[in-house]
CSV table of C-alpha atoms in Angstrom, one decimal:
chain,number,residue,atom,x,y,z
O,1,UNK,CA,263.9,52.6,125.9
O,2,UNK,CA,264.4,55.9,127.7
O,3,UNK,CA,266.7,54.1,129.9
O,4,UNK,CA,269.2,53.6,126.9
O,5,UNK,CA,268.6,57.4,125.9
O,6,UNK,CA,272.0,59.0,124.8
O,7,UNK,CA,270.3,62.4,124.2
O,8,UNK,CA,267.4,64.8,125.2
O,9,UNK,CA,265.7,64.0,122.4
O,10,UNK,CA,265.4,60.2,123.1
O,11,UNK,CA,264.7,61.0,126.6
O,12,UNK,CA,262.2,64.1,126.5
O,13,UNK,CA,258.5,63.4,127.1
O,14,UNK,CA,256.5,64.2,124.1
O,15,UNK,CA,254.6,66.0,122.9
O,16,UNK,CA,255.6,68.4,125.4
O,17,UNK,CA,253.2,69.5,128.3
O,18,UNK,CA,252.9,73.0,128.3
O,19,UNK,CA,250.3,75.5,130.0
O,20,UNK,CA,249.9,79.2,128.0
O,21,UNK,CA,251.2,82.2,129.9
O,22,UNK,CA,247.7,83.7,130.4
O,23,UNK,CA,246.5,80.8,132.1
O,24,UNK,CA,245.6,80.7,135.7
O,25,UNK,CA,247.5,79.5,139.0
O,26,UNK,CA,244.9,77.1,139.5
O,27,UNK,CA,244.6,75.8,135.8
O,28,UNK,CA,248.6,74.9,135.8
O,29,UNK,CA,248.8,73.2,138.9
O,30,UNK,CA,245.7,71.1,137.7
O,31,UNK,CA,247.5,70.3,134.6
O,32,UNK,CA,250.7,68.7,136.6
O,33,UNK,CA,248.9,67.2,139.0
O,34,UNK,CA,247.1,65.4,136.0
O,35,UNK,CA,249.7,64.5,134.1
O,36,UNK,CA,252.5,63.9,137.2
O,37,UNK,CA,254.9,66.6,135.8
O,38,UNK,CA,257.2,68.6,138.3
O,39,UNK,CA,258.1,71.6,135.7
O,40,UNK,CA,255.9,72.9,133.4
O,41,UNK,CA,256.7,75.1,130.6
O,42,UNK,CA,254.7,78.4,129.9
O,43,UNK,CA,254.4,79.4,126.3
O,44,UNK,CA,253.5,82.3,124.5
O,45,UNK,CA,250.4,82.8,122.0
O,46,UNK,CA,252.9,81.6,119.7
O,47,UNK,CA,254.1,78.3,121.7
O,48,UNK,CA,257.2,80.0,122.2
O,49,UNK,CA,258.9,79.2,125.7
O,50,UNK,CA,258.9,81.9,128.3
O,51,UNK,CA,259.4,80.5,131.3
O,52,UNK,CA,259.0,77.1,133.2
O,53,UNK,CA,256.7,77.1,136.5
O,54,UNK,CA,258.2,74.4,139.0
O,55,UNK,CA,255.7,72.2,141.5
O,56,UNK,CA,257.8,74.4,144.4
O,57,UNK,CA,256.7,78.0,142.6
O,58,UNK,CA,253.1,76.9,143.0
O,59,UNK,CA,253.5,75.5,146.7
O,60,UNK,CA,255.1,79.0,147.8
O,61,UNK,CA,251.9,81.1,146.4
O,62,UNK,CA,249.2,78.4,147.3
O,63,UNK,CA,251.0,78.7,150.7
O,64,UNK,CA,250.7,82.2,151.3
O,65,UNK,CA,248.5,83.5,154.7
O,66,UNK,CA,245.5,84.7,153.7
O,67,UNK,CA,246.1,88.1,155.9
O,68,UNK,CA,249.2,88.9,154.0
O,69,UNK,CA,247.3,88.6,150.7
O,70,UNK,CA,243.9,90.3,152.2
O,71,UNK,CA,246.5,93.2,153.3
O,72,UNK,CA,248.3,93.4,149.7
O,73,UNK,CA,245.0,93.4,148.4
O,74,UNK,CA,243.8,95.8,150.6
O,75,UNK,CA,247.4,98.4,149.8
O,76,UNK,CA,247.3,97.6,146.5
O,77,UNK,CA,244.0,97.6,144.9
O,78,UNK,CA,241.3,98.8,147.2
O,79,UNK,CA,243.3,101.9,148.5
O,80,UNK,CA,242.6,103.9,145.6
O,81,UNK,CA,240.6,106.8,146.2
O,82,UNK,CA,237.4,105.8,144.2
O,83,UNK,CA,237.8,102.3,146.3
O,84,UNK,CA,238.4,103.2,149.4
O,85,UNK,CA,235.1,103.7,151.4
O,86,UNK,CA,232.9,101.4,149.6
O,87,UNK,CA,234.5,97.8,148.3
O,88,UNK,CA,235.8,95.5,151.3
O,89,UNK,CA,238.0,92.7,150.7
O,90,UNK,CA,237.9,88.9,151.9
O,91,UNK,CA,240.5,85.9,151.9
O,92,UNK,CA,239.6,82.2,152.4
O,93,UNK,CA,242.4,79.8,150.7
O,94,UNK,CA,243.6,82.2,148.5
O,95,UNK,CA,240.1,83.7,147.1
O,96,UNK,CA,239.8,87.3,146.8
O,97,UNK,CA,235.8,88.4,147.8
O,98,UNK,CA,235.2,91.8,146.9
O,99,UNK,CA,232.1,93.1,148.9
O,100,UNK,CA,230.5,96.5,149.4
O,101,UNK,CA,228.9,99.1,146.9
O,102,UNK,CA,230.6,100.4,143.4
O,103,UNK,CA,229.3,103.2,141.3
O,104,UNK,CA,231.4,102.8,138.3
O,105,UNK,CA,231.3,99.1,137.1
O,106,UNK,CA,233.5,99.4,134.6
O,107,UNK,CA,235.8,98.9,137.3
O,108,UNK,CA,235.6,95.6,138.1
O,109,UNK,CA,237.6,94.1,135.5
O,110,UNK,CA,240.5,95.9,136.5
O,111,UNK,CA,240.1,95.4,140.0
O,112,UNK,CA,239.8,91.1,138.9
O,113,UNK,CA,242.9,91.7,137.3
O,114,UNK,CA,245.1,93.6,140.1
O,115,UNK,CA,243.6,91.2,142.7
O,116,UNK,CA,245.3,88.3,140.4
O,117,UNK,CA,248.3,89.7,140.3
O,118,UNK,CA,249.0,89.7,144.2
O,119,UNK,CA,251.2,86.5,144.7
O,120,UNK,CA,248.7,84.2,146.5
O,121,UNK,CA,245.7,84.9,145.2
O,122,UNK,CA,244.1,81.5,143.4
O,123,UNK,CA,241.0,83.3,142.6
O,124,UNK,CA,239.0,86.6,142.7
O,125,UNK,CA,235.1,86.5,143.4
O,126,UNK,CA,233.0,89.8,142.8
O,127,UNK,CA,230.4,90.3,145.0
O,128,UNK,CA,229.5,94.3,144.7
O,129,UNK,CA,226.5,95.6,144.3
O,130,UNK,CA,225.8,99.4,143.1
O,131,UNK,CA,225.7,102.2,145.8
O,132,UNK,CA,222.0,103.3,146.4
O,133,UNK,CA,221.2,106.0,145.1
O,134,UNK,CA,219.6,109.3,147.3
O,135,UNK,CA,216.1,109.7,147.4
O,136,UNK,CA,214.9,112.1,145.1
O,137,UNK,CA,214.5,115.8,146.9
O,138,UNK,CA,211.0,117.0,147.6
């Protein structure tokens, strides 16, 4: 049938195959892989197009060396001044580990969320623990 297509319409896949723009790396190469597409569309909330992600976007940021992103990581996020000395940062594959010792855990969200927004990074693990505290004086 498609092979006798005269327009888009006749020859479009449907329903469409779409992935939401808030969704993950990881979650839209999962969903081509599963259903063999080479383009995906990204929606909004609204399932209004916003973009398309092609299978060669995802190779470049699945491809990136985990030094470069450990050192993005590193600039970006943990070089702020209430980072600096205590959180460390790992890179295997393309997951973020944050070690080390943070005081203010509200935080960690934000951190999650810078570390995702490095090109590369296919997931973000937190791993801190609270700073111990001073022993009481005498």
């Amino acid at each position: 049938v498609k092979a006798g297509a005269l327009t888009a319409g006749e020859l479009m896949t449907t329903p469409a195959i779409t992935v939401h723009a808030d969704a993950t790396l990881a979650q839209a190469a999962r969903v081509m892989a599963r259903r063999g597409v080479k383009r995906l569309p990204v929606v909004d909330r609204h399932g209004l197009l916003e973009g398309v992600v092609s299978r060669s976007d995802l190779l470049k940021v699945f491809l990136r060396d985990d030094e470069d992103i450990a050192e993005e990581v590193t600039r970006t996020v943990v070089a702020r001044p209430c980072l600096r000395q205590t959180v460390t940062v790992d890179v295997a594959e393309g997951v973020v580990t944050f070690g080390g010792a943070l005081r203010d855990r509200s935080l960690v969200p934000v951190i999650a969320r810078l570390a995702r927004g490095v090109e590369g990074v296919v997931d973000v693990r937190v791993e801190l623990d609270e700073p111990a505290s001073a022993p009481p004086p005498r």
